[in-house]
Coordinates of C-alpha atoms and ligand atoms in Angstrom, one line a residue:
M1 CA -17.3 48.2 -26.1
P2 CA -20.9 48.5 -27.3
I3 CA -23.4 45.8 -26.2
D4 CA -23.6 43.0 -28.8
V5 CA -25.2 39.6 -28.9
L6 CA -22.4 37.0 -29.1
D7 CA -21.7 34.8 -32.1
P8 CA -23.3 31.3 -31.8
E9 CA -19.8 29.8 -31.9
V10 CA -18.7 31.8 -28.9
I11 CA -21.9 31.0 -27.1
A12 CA -21.3 27.3 -27.8
Q13 CA -17.7 27.6 -26.4
I14 CA -18.9 29.3 -23.3
A15 CA -21.5 26.7 -22.7
A16 CA -19.0 23.9 -23.4
G17 CA -16.7 25.3 -20.8
E18 CA -19.2 24.3 -18.1
V19 CA -19.3 20.7 -19.2
V20 CA -15.8 20.1 -20.6
E21 CA -13.2 21.4 -18.2
R22 CA -10.4 19.0 -19.1
P23 CA -9.9 15.7 -21.0
A24 CA -11.3 13.7 -18.1
S25 CA -14.6 15.5 -18.4
V26 CA -14.9 14.3 -22.0
V27 CA -14.1 10.8 -21.0
K28 CA -16.8 11.1 -18.2
E29 CA -19.5 12.2 -20.6
L30 CA -18.7 9.5 -23.2
I31 CA -18.6 6.8 -20.6
E32 CA -22.0 8.0 -19.2
N33 CA -23.5 7.8 -22.7
A34 CA -22.1 4.3 -23.2
I35 CA -23.6 3.2 -19.8
D36 CA -27.0 4.8 -20.6
A37 CA -27.0 2.9 -23.9
G38 CA -26.9 -0.4 -22.0
S39 CA -23.3 -1.3 -22.9
T40 CA -21.6 -4.3 -21.3
Q41 CA -18.2 -3.5 -22.6
I42 CA -16.5 -0.1 -22.7
K43 CA -13.0 0.5 -24.1
I44 CA -11.3 3.8 -23.6
E45 CA -8.2 4.8 -25.4
I46 CA -6.2 8.0 -24.7
K47 CA -3.1 9.5 -26.1
H48 CA -1.0 12.2 -24.3
G49 CA -3.5 12.3 -21.4
G50 CA -6.4 12.7 -23.8
I51 CA -5.1 16.0 -25.1
K52 CA -4.2 14.4 -28.4
L53 CA -6.8 11.7 -28.6
I54 CA -9.7 10.2 -26.6
R55 CA -11.6 7.2 -28.0
V56 CA -14.5 5.5 -26.3
V57 CA -15.9 2.4 -27.9
D58 CA -19.0 0.7 -26.6
N59 CA -21.3 -2.2 -27.5
G60 CA -24.5 -0.4 -26.5
S61 CA -27.7 0.4 -28.4
G62 CA -26.1 2.8 -30.9
I63 CA -27.8 5.8 -32.4
P64 CA -30.3 5.4 -35.2
Q65 CA -29.0 6.7 -38.6
N66 CA -31.6 9.5 -38.8
E67 CA -30.8 10.8 -35.3
V68 CA -27.0 11.0 -35.3
A69 CA -26.7 14.6 -36.5
L70 CA -29.5 15.6 -34.1
A71 CA -27.5 14.2 -31.1
F72 CA -25.0 17.0 -31.7
K73 CA -27.6 19.7 -31.4
R74 CA -27.7 21.5 -28.1
H75 CA -30.3 20.2 -25.7
A76 CA -31.1 17.2 -27.9
T77 CA -31.6 14.1 -25.8
S78 CA -33.5 10.9 -25.9
K79 CA -33.6 10.6 -22.1
V80 CA -35.9 13.4 -20.9
H81 CA -39.0 14.7 -22.7
D82 CA -40.9 17.0 -20.4
S83 CA -40.3 18.8 -17.1
S84 CA -41.9 16.1 -15.0
D85 CA -39.2 13.7 -16.2
L86 CA -36.7 16.0 -14.5
E87 CA -38.0 14.8 -11.1
N88 CA -37.3 11.2 -11.8
I89 CA -34.0 11.0 -13.6
S90 CA -32.8 7.4 -13.8
T91 CA -30.2 7.9 -16.6
L92 CA -26.7 9.4 -16.1
G93 CA -27.3 11.9 -19.0
F94 CA -30.4 14.1 -19.3
R95 CA -29.2 17.6 -20.4
G96 CA -28.5 16.9 -24.0
E97 CA -25.3 19.0 -23.7
A98 CA -22.4 16.6 -23.8
L99 CA -22.0 15.8 -27.5
P100 CA -22.5 19.4 -28.7
S101 CA -20.2 20.7 -26.0
I102 CA -17.4 18.3 -26.8
A103 CA -17.8 18.9 -30.5
A104 CA -17.6 22.7 -30.0
V105 CA -14.1 22.4 -28.6
S106 CA -12.5 19.6 -30.6
H107 CA -12.5 17.4 -33.7
V108 CA -15.1 14.6 -33.4
D109 CA -15.5 11.4 -35.3
I110 CA -18.4 9.2 -34.5
I111 CA -19.3 5.8 -35.9
T112 CA -22.5 4.2 -34.6
K113 CA -24.9 1.4 -35.4
T114 CA -28.1 0.1 -34.0
T115 CA -29.4 -3.4 -34.5
G116 CA -32.3 -2.0 -36.6
D117 CA -30.0 -0.2 -39.1
S118 CA -28.5 -2.3 -41.8
S119 CA -25.2 -0.3 -41.8
G120 CA -23.5 2.1 -39.4
T121 CA -23.3 5.9 -39.6
H122 CA -20.1 7.8 -39.7
I123 CA -20.1 11.6 -39.0
V124 CA -17.1 14.0 -38.7
L125 CA -17.4 17.4 -37.0
R126 CA -15.0 20.3 -36.7
A127 CA -15.7 23.0 -34.1
G128 CA -19.3 21.8 -33.8
E129 CA -20.1 21.7 -37.5
I130 CA -20.6 18.5 -39.5
T131 CA -18.0 18.4 -42.2
G132 CA -18.4 14.8 -43.4
Q133 CA -20.9 12.1 -43.3
G134 CA -21.0 8.5 -44.6
R135 CA -21.5 4.9 -43.8
G136 CA -19.6 3.2 -41.1
A137 CA -18.7 -0.3 -39.8
G138 CA -21.2 -3.0 -39.2
T139 CA -20.8 -3.8 -35.5
Q140 CA -23.5 -2.7 -33.1
G141 CA -22.5 0.1 -30.7
T142 CA -20.8 3.5 -30.8
S143 CA -17.3 4.7 -31.2
V144 CA -16.5 8.3 -30.5
T145 CA -13.1 9.8 -31.2
V146 CA -12.1 13.2 -29.9
E147 CA -9.0 14.8 -31.1
N148 CA -7.2 18.2 -30.7
L149 CA -9.2 19.1 -27.6
F150 CA -9.3 22.9 -26.9
Q151 CA -7.2 23.6 -30.0
N152 CA -9.8 26.4 -30.8
V153 CA -9.9 27.6 -27.2
P154 CA -6.4 28.8 -26.3
A155 CA -7.6 30.1 -22.9
R156 CA -8.5 26.5 -21.9
L157 CA -5.5 24.9 -23.5
K158 CA -3.2 27.0 -21.3
F159 CA -4.7 25.6 -18.2
L160 CA -4.3 21.9 -19.1
K161 CA -1.7 20.2 -17.0
S162 CA 0.9 17.8 -18.4
G163 CA -0.1 14.7 -20.3
S164 CA 0.7 12.5 -17.3
T165 CA -1.4 14.5 -14.9
E166 CA -4.4 14.5 -17.3
A167 CA -3.9 10.8 -17.8
A168 CA -4.0 10.3 -14.0
H169 CA -7.3 12.2 -13.8
I170 CA -8.7 9.9 -16.5
S171 CA -7.6 6.7 -14.9
D172 CA -9.1 7.9 -11.5
L173 CA -12.3 8.6 -13.3
V174 CA -12.4 5.3 -15.2
S175 CA -11.7 3.6 -11.8
Q176 CA -14.7 5.3 -10.3
Y177 CA -17.1 4.2 -13.1
S178 CA -15.8 0.6 -13.0
L179 CA -16.4 0.5 -9.3
A180 CA -20.0 1.7 -9.8
Y181 CA -20.6 -0.8 -12.6
P182 CA -18.9 -4.1 -11.9
E183 CA -21.1 -5.8 -14.5
I184 CA -19.5 -3.7 -17.2
K185 CA -16.1 -4.7 -18.6
F186 CA -13.9 -1.6 -18.7
E187 CA -10.6 -1.3 -20.4
L188 CA -8.4 1.8 -20.4
T189 CA -5.4 2.1 -22.6
S190 CA -3.0 5.1 -22.3
D191 CA -0.4 5.7 -25.0
G192 CA -0.7 2.1 -26.1
K193 CA -0.5 0.5 -22.6
I194 CA -3.4 -1.1 -20.8
V195 CA -3.6 0.6 -17.5
L196 CA -6.9 -0.7 -16.1
Q197 CA -9.0 -3.7 -17.0
T198 CA -12.0 -5.0 -15.1
P199 CA -13.6 -8.5 -15.7
G200 CA -17.2 -7.2 -15.9
N201 CA -18.5 -10.2 -14.0
G202 CA -20.6 -8.2 -11.5
S203 CA -18.3 -8.7 -8.6
L204 CA -17.3 -5.4 -6.9
R205 CA -14.5 -7.2 -5.0
D206 CA -12.9 -8.2 -8.4
V207 CA -13.0 -4.5 -9.5
L208 CA -11.3 -3.6 -6.2
V209 CA -8.6 -6.1 -7.0
A210 CA -8.1 -4.4 -10.4
I211 CA -7.8 -1.0 -8.8
Y212 CA -6.2 -1.5 -5.3
G213 CA -4.5 -4.8 -5.8
L214 CA -5.2 -8.2 -4.3
K215 CA -4.1 -7.6 -0.7
T216 CA -6.1 -4.4 -0.1
A217 CA -9.1 -5.8 -1.9
E218 CA -9.1 -8.9 0.2
S219 CA -9.1 -7.1 3.4
M220 CA -11.9 -4.7 2.5
I221 CA -15.0 -5.0 4.6
E222 CA -18.4 -5.4 3.0
V223 CA -21.1 -2.9 3.9
G224 CA -24.7 -4.1 3.5
D225 CA -25.5 -6.3 0.7
G226 CA -26.7 -5.8 -2.9
E227 CA -30.2 -5.1 -1.5
S228 CA -29.3 -2.6 1.2
Q229 CA -29.7 1.2 0.8
V230 CA -26.1 1.6 1.5
S231 CA -23.8 -1.0 0.0
G232 CA -20.2 -1.4 -1.0
F233 CA -16.8 -1.8 0.8
V234 CA -14.8 0.1 3.3
S235 CA -11.2 -0.5 4.5
P236 CA -10.4 -1.8 7.9
P237 CA -8.9 0.9 10.1
S238 CA -5.4 -0.5 9.7
L239 CA -5.5 0.2 5.9
A240 CA -6.2 3.9 6.2
R241 CA -4.4 6.3 3.9
S242 CA -3.0 9.8 4.6
R243 CA -5.1 11.3 1.8
R244 CA -8.8 11.6 1.2
D245 CA -8.6 10.5 -2.4
S246 CA -9.8 6.9 -1.9
L247 CA -13.4 7.7 -1.0
S248 CA -15.8 6.9 -3.8
F249 CA -19.5 7.6 -3.5
F250 CA -22.4 6.9 -5.9
V251 CA -26.0 7.9 -5.5
N252 CA -28.2 5.5 -7.5
R253 CA -24.9 4.5 -9.2
R254 CA -24.1 8.1 -10.3
W255 CA -20.6 9.1 -9.2
V256 CA -20.9 12.1 -7.0
K257 CA -18.6 14.4 -5.0
S258 CA -20.1 15.0 -1.7
G259 CA -18.7 16.5 1.5
L260 CA -21.7 15.1 3.4
L261 CA -21.0 11.5 2.4
I262 CA -17.3 11.9 3.2
R263 CA -18.2 13.3 6.7
A264 CA -20.7 10.5 7.3
T265 CA -18.2 7.8 6.4
E266 CA -15.4 9.3 8.5
E267 CA -17.7 9.7 11.4
A268 CA -18.3 6.0 11.3
Y269 CA -14.5 5.5 12.0
S270 CA -14.7 7.6 15.1
G271 CA -12.1 6.4 17.6
L272 CA -10.8 3.8 15.1
L273 CA -8.5 5.9 13.0
M274 CA -5.3 7.8 13.9
T275 CA -5.6 11.5 13.3
G276 CA -4.8 12.6 9.8
K277 CA -5.7 9.1 8.4
H278 CA -8.6 8.5 6.0
P279 CA -10.4 5.3 5.0
I280 CA -10.8 3.7 1.6
A281 CA -14.5 3.5 0.8
V282 CA -16.6 2.6 -2.2
L283 CA -20.3 3.1 -1.4
N284 CA -23.5 3.3 -3.4
I285 CA -26.5 4.9 -1.8
S286 CA -29.8 3.8 -3.3
I287 CA -32.6 6.4 -2.7
P288 CA -35.8 7.2 -4.6
F289 CA -35.0 9.2 -7.7
D290 CA -37.2 12.1 -6.5
D291 CA -35.4 12.4 -3.1
V292 CA -32.3 13.6 -4.8
D293 CA -31.7 16.4 -7.2
V294 CA -28.9 15.7 -9.7
N295 CA -29.6 18.8 -11.8
V296 CA -27.3 21.1 -9.8
H297 CA -24.5 21.7 -12.2
P298 CA -23.8 20.8 -15.9
A299 CA -21.1 18.4 -14.8
K300 CA -23.7 16.4 -12.8
T301 CA -21.3 15.4 -10.1
E302 CA -23.0 17.4 -7.4
V303 CA -26.3 16.3 -5.9
R304 CA -28.7 17.7 -3.4
F305 CA -30.5 15.4 -1.0
R306 CA -34.0 16.2 0.1
S307 CA -33.1 15.1 3.6
E308 CA -29.4 15.5 4.3
G309 CA -29.7 14.4 7.9
E310 CA -31.3 11.1 7.1
V311 CA -28.7 10.3 4.4
F312 CA -25.9 11.2 6.8
T313 CA -27.2 8.9 9.6
M314 CA -28.0 6.1 7.2
V315 CA -24.4 6.1 5.8
Q316 CA -22.8 6.5 9.1
R317 CA -24.7 3.7 10.7
A318 CA -24.2 1.3 7.8
V319 CA -20.5 1.8 7.8
R320 CA -20.2 1.6 11.6
A321 CA -22.1 -1.6 11.7
A322 CA -19.8 -3.2 9.1
L323 CA -16.7 -2.0 11.0
V324 CA -17.9 -3.2 14.4
V325 CA -18.5 -6.7 13.1
E326 CA -15.1 -6.9 11.4
S327 CA -12.8 -4.8 13.5
S328 CA -10.1 -7.4 13.6
I329 CA -7.1 -8.5 15.5
P330 CA -3.8 -8.2 13.7
D331 CA -2.1 -11.5 13.1
V332 CA 1.6 -11.9 13.3
K333 CA 2.7 -14.0 10.4
R334 CA 6.1 -12.7 9.5
A335 CA 9.2 -14.5 10.6
P336 CA 10.8 -12.7 13.5
R337 CA 14.1 -11.0 13.0
P338 CA 17.0 -13.3 13.9
L339 CA 18.4 -12.7 17.3
G340 CA 21.4 -10.4 17.3
S341 CA 20.5 -9.0 13.9
T342 CA 22.4 -5.8 13.3
T343 CA 20.5 -4.7 10.2
S344 CA 17.9 -3.0 12.3
T345 CA 18.5 0.7 12.9
V346 CA 15.2 1.2 14.6
G347 CA 15.2 2.4 18.2
T348 CA 14.4 0.0 21.0
G349 CA 12.5 2.4 23.3
R350 CA 8.9 1.5 24.1
A351 CA 7.5 3.9 21.6
A352 CA 9.8 2.6 18.9
I353 CA 8.8 -1.0 19.7
Q354 CA 5.2 -0.2 19.7
E355 CA 5.5 1.7 16.4
R356 CA 7.2 -1.3 14.9
L357 CA 4.7 -3.7 16.2
F358 CA 2.0 -1.6 14.7
E359 CA 3.7 -1.3 11.4
E360 CA 4.4 -5.0 11.2
S361 CA 1.0 -6.1 12.3
S362 CA -0.7 -3.9 9.9
T363 CA 1.3 -5.2 7.0
A364 CA 0.6 -8.7 8.3
Q365 CA -3.0 -7.8 8.3
A366 CA -2.8 -6.6 4.8
Q367 CA -1.2 -9.9 3.8
R368 CA -4.1 -11.8 5.3
T369 CA -5.8 -14.0 2.9
S370 CA -9.5 -14.2 2.9
R371 CA -10.3 -16.5 5.7
A372 CA -13.4 -16.5 7.8
L373 CA -13.9 -13.0 9.2
P374 CA -13.0 -12.7 12.9
E375 CA -15.8 -11.9 15.3
S376 CA -15.7 -8.6 17.0
R377 CA -15.9 -10.3 20.4
L378 CA -12.8 -11.6 21.9
P379 CA -12.3 -15.3 22.4
I380 CA -12.1 -16.4 26.0
L381 CA -8.5 -15.7 27.1
R382 CA -6.5 -17.3 29.9
I383 CA -4.0 -14.9 31.4
I384 CA -0.5 -16.3 31.5
G385 CA 1.5 -13.3 32.8
Q386 CA 3.0 -9.9 32.0
L387 CA 5.9 -9.1 29.8
A388 CA 8.1 -6.0 30.2
S389 CA 5.5 -4.6 32.6
T390 CA 3.7 -3.5 29.5
Y391 CA 2.1 -6.5 27.7
I392 CA -0.3 -9.0 29.0
I393 CA 0.4 -12.5 27.7
A394 CA -2.7 -14.6 27.2
E395 CA -3.7 -17.9 25.6
G396 CA -6.8 -18.2 23.5
P397 CA -8.3 -21.1 21.6
D398 CA -6.2 -20.4 18.5
G399 CA -2.8 -19.3 19.9
M400 CA -1.2 -16.6 21.9
Y401 CA -2.3 -13.0 22.4
L402 CA -0.1 -10.1 23.5
I403 CA -2.2 -7.3 24.8
D404 CA -0.8 -3.8 25.2
Q405 CA -2.1 -2.9 28.7
H406 CA -2.1 0.8 28.1
A407 CA -3.8 0.7 24.7
A408 CA -6.4 -1.8 25.9
H409 CA -7.2 0.2 29.0
E410 CA -7.4 3.3 26.9
R411 CA -10.1 1.7 24.7
I412 CA -12.1 0.6 27.7
L413 CA -12.0 4.0 29.3
F414 CA -12.7 5.8 26.0
E415 CA -15.9 3.8 25.5
K416 CA -16.9 4.4 29.1
V417 CA -16.4 8.1 28.9
M418 CA -18.4 8.3 25.7
A419 CA -21.2 6.2 27.1
Q420 CA -21.4 8.3 30.4
R421 CA -21.3 11.5 28.4
A422 CA -24.1 10.3 26.0
K423 CA -26.3 9.5 29.0
C424 CA -25.3 12.8 30.7
D425 CA -24.3 10.8 33.6
V426 CA -20.6 11.4 34.2
E427 CA -19.1 10.0 37.3
V428 CA -17.0 12.5 39.2
Q429 CA -14.4 12.4 41.9
G430 CA -14.1 15.3 44.4
M431 CA -10.6 16.4 45.3
L432 CA -9.7 16.4 49.0
E433 CA -7.7 19.5 48.3
P434 CA -8.4 21.4 45.1
V435 CA -5.6 20.8 42.6
S436 CA -4.1 24.0 41.2
I437 CA -3.1 24.1 37.6
E438 CA -1.5 26.8 35.3
L439 CA -2.8 27.6 31.9
T440 CA -0.9 29.4 29.2
P441 CA -2.3 32.8 28.2
R442 CA -3.6 31.2 25.0
Q443 CA -5.4 28.4 27.0
G444 CA -6.6 31.0 29.5
S445 CA -8.3 33.0 26.7
M446 CA -10.1 29.7 25.7
F447 CA -11.1 28.9 29.2
N448 CA -14.5 30.6 29.2
R449 CA -15.5 28.8 26.0
A450 CA -14.2 25.5 27.4
Q451 CA -15.6 25.7 31.0
E452 CA -19.0 24.3 30.3
T453 CA -17.7 21.4 28.3
L454 CA -15.1 20.6 30.9
K455 CA -17.9 20.6 33.4
S456 CA -20.0 18.2 31.3
Y457 CA -17.0 15.8 31.4
G458 CA -16.7 16.1 35.2
F459 CA -14.1 18.8 35.6
A460 CA -15.2 21.6 37.9
I461 CA -12.6 24.3 37.4
E462 CA -12.5 27.9 38.5
P463 CA -10.1 30.8 37.9
F464 CA -7.9 31.6 40.9
G465 CA -6.2 34.7 39.6
G466 CA -3.5 35.2 37.0
Q467 CA -2.8 32.0 35.2
T468 CA -3.7 29.8 38.0
Y469 CA -6.9 27.7 38.1
L470 CA -8.4 25.4 40.8
V471 CA -9.7 22.0 39.9
R472 CA -12.3 20.8 42.4
T473 CA -13.6 17.7 40.7
A474 CA -12.4 15.5 37.9
P475 CA -13.9 12.6 36.0
A476 CA -13.8 9.4 38.1
L477 CA -12.5 7.5 35.1
L478 CA -9.4 9.7 35.1
G479 CA -8.4 8.0 38.3
E480 CA -5.0 9.1 39.4
G481 CA -4.1 10.3 36.0
D482 CA -2.5 13.5 35.1
I483 CA -5.2 16.2 35.6
T484 CA -3.1 19.1 34.3
R485 CA -2.2 17.4 31.0
A486 CA -5.7 16.2 30.4
V487 CA -7.2 19.7 31.0
H488 CA -4.5 21.3 28.8
E489 CA -5.3 18.9 26.0
I490 CA -9.1 19.4 26.3
I491 CA -8.7 23.2 26.2
D492 CA -6.4 22.9 23.2
T493 CA -9.2 21.1 21.3
F494 CA -11.2 24.3 21.5
A495 CA -8.5 26.2 19.6
E496 CA -8.7 23.8 16.7
E497 CA -11.1 24.1 13.9
G498 CA -13.3 21.2 13.0
D499 CA -16.6 19.6 13.8
R500 CA -17.8 19.2 17.4
S501 CA -18.2 15.5 17.3
K502 CA -14.5 15.0 16.5
A503 CA -13.7 17.4 19.4
E504 CA -15.8 15.4 21.8
E505 CA -14.0 12.3 20.7
R506 CA -10.6 13.9 21.3
I507 CA -11.7 15.0 24.8
A508 CA -12.8 11.4 25.6
A509 CA -9.5 10.1 24.2
S510 CA -7.5 12.5 26.4
I511 CA -9.3 11.4 29.5
A512 CA -8.9 7.8 28.5
C513 CA -5.2 8.3 27.7
H514 CA -4.4 9.9 31.0
G515 CA -6.6 7.7 33.0
A516 CA -5.3 4.5 31.5
V517 CA -2.7 2.3 33.2
R518 CA 0.8 3.2 32.0
A519 CA 3.2 1.0 30.2
G520 CA 5.8 -0.1 32.7
K521 CA 3.4 -0.7 35.6
V522 CA 3.5 -4.1 37.2
L523 CA -0.1 -5.6 37.3
T524 CA -1.4 -8.4 39.5
M525 CA -3.2 -11.4 37.9
D526 CA -6.5 -10.0 39.2
E527 CA -5.9 -6.6 37.6
M528 CA -5.0 -8.2 34.3
T529 CA -8.0 -10.5 34.4
R530 CA -10.3 -7.5 35.1
L531 CA -8.7 -5.5 32.2
V532 CA -9.2 -8.3 29.7
L533 CA -12.8 -8.9 30.9
D534 CA -13.6 -5.2 30.4
L535 CA -12.0 -5.3 27.0
E536 CA -14.3 -8.2 26.0
D537 CA -17.2 -5.9 26.7
A538 CA -15.9 -3.1 24.5
E539 CA -17.6 -2.3 21.3
S540 CA -14.4 -2.1 19.3
P541 CA -11.9 -4.1 21.4
H542 CA -9.2 -4.4 18.8
T543 CA -7.9 -0.8 18.5
C544 CA -7.2 2.0 20.9
P545 CA -9.0 5.3 20.3
H546 CA -6.0 6.4 18.1
G547 CA -6.3 3.4 15.9
R548 CA -3.4 1.4 17.2
P549 CA -4.0 -2.3 17.8
T550 CA -4.7 -3.3 21.4
M551 CA -3.3 -6.7 20.8
V552 CA -1.4 -8.9 18.4
H553 CA -2.2 -12.5 17.8
F554 CA 0.3 -15.3 17.2
D555 CA -1.7 -18.2 15.8
T556 CA -0.9 -21.8 16.7
S557 CA 0.0 -22.8 13.2
H558 CA 2.4 -19.9 13.0
L559 CA 4.1 -21.0 16.2
E560 CA 4.3 -24.5 14.9
R561 CA 6.0 -23.4 11.8
E562 CA 8.4 -21.2 13.7
F563 CA 9.4 -24.2 15.8
G564 CA 9.7 -26.4 12.7
R565 CA 6.9 -28.7 13.9
K566 CA 5.0 -28.1 10.7
L567 CA 6.0 -26.8 7.3
Ligands
ADP1 P1 -27.6 13.3 -22.9 O1 -26.7 12.1 -22.5 O2 -27.7 14.3 -21.8 O3 -28.9 12.8 -23.5 P2 -25.6 13.8 -24.9 O4 -25.3 15.0 -25.7 O5 -24.5 13.2 -24.1 O6 -26.9 14.1 -24.0 O7 -26.1 12.7 -26.0 C1 -27.2 13.0 -26.8 C2 -28.0 11.8 -27.2 O8 -27.2 11.0 -28.1 C3 -28.3 10.9 -26.1 O9 -29.5 11.2 -25.5 C4 -28.4 9.5 -26.7 O10 -29.7 9.3 -27.3 C5 -27.4 9.6 -27.9 N1 -26.1 9.0 -27.6 C6 -25.0 9.6 -27.2 N2 -24.0 8.7 -27.0 C7 -24.5 7.5 -27.2 C8 -24.0 6.2 -27.2 N3 -22.7 5.9 -26.8 N4 -24.8 5.2 -27.5 C9 -26.1 5.4 -27.8 N5 -26.6 6.6 -27.9 C10 -25.9 7.7 -27.6
MG2 MG1 -24.7 12.3 -22.1

């Protein structure tokens, strides 16, 4: 084919492809325009996942009559004038690309009115060209209707998913914007049904209720306050999800997708979440406009920070601080199963019981109503005794506590290992006789890489020939724990991908797990007292390093109800 300059229509379609990938991108651009126009109410209506129709109606400033046609010209914007403005972008839009891009690939109908104009303006466009113009309704604001999306771009149309998948993307997106702007009333209607409605009263917690439901919203933990650089809400560890899709980040209230912010948030949960679990977070980061570049991609969801390290630390610290204050004890509020109940098919082994306790306590926690937030410190506890050689029974000012001796000890040791390691001051125990251990060939091939790290945690190990290795010292905190299994686990972490800090945590968790007192071991009163005192000193006493609770709490009023003393 000879070289040829493309038709303007093809150029417009190519450019539109960068901004409008799917129906949700149209909704995003229209919502951003409505927000930039100072709206306090934004209604979004979609049909068949937006493929058939998208309508966004706002009560913002409107577009002056003589500028409406201009707004659909490429690079026409009222938000940026010269290149110095690009360094200080405070609006969501600035590229002047959205309206022309949307119009290039659909049928658009816009009605808009400012307070200054006596009547509204109505413009109809087909494939980017104005095909009709007239007067519109008299209410202030803008209504944009987009129909037949991608009808003239078969290549794009082919890639659209089903109406319900596209609708799900749109409702995710509207959720994100309503979280970022609690003072704006959002309403999303899909095929005639209202799927999301926010009150627009400025309360982020009320938006959380609309999106995640009352129970989740009530147990979310506040990060910072309105004035802080990092503010919003994060979930308690017990509410974690198995997918990463509940992490929402905003930079100066612009919704962004950022691996850096995800990592910083998850880092704050170190040692609080079970592997494979992810928190819920809604966080806004306020930074000077010139410390962040939003002009990375036409879709404007990627940002670059001038100082990534500072942002990372700032977010990680803010979230951690909120979690440490609020890391709470699960309350048992559900009625116990009647004795002799045969409906339960769950096992009765220790693991099964623990699993069930955890499950029940986390539901109970989710059911908690918003009462005063518990302190991170434990109340003063009086040890009563031991149950099933596994749980410590204790009395506190507000009821009974059952403490899982293994989980509690694991938490204590985990924090000690991390602290000793941070100070490069690891306490070691020498072996009277070196302990010989076997490594699998795979572990053996990792040994050279792992040796230094093992050393830094107190394991002096040398190859003895073949698959045998000699352990001369071990971390003192491992006590009489299983050296072989701890070493195996630590070497295995080297085979796994992932960031170093997670690996460090897993190493500390292995040492803690094997060093901790086992379930099934009879403890003396003194030993139990020591353990509970140490737990009181822990930074996050309420969960073990894998995120399981170290204790469950039966509050006095619950006991009274159970015994029929109180209704
Ligand atoms: P950008 O938002 O990057 O400026 P757009 O193509 O999205 O570019 O919009 C072009 C212009 O049209 C905006 O700068 C703004 O002046 C005007 N505009 C678009 N939508 C609205 C709206 N809902 N209310 C008021 N003005 C709007
Ligand atoms: Mg815009």
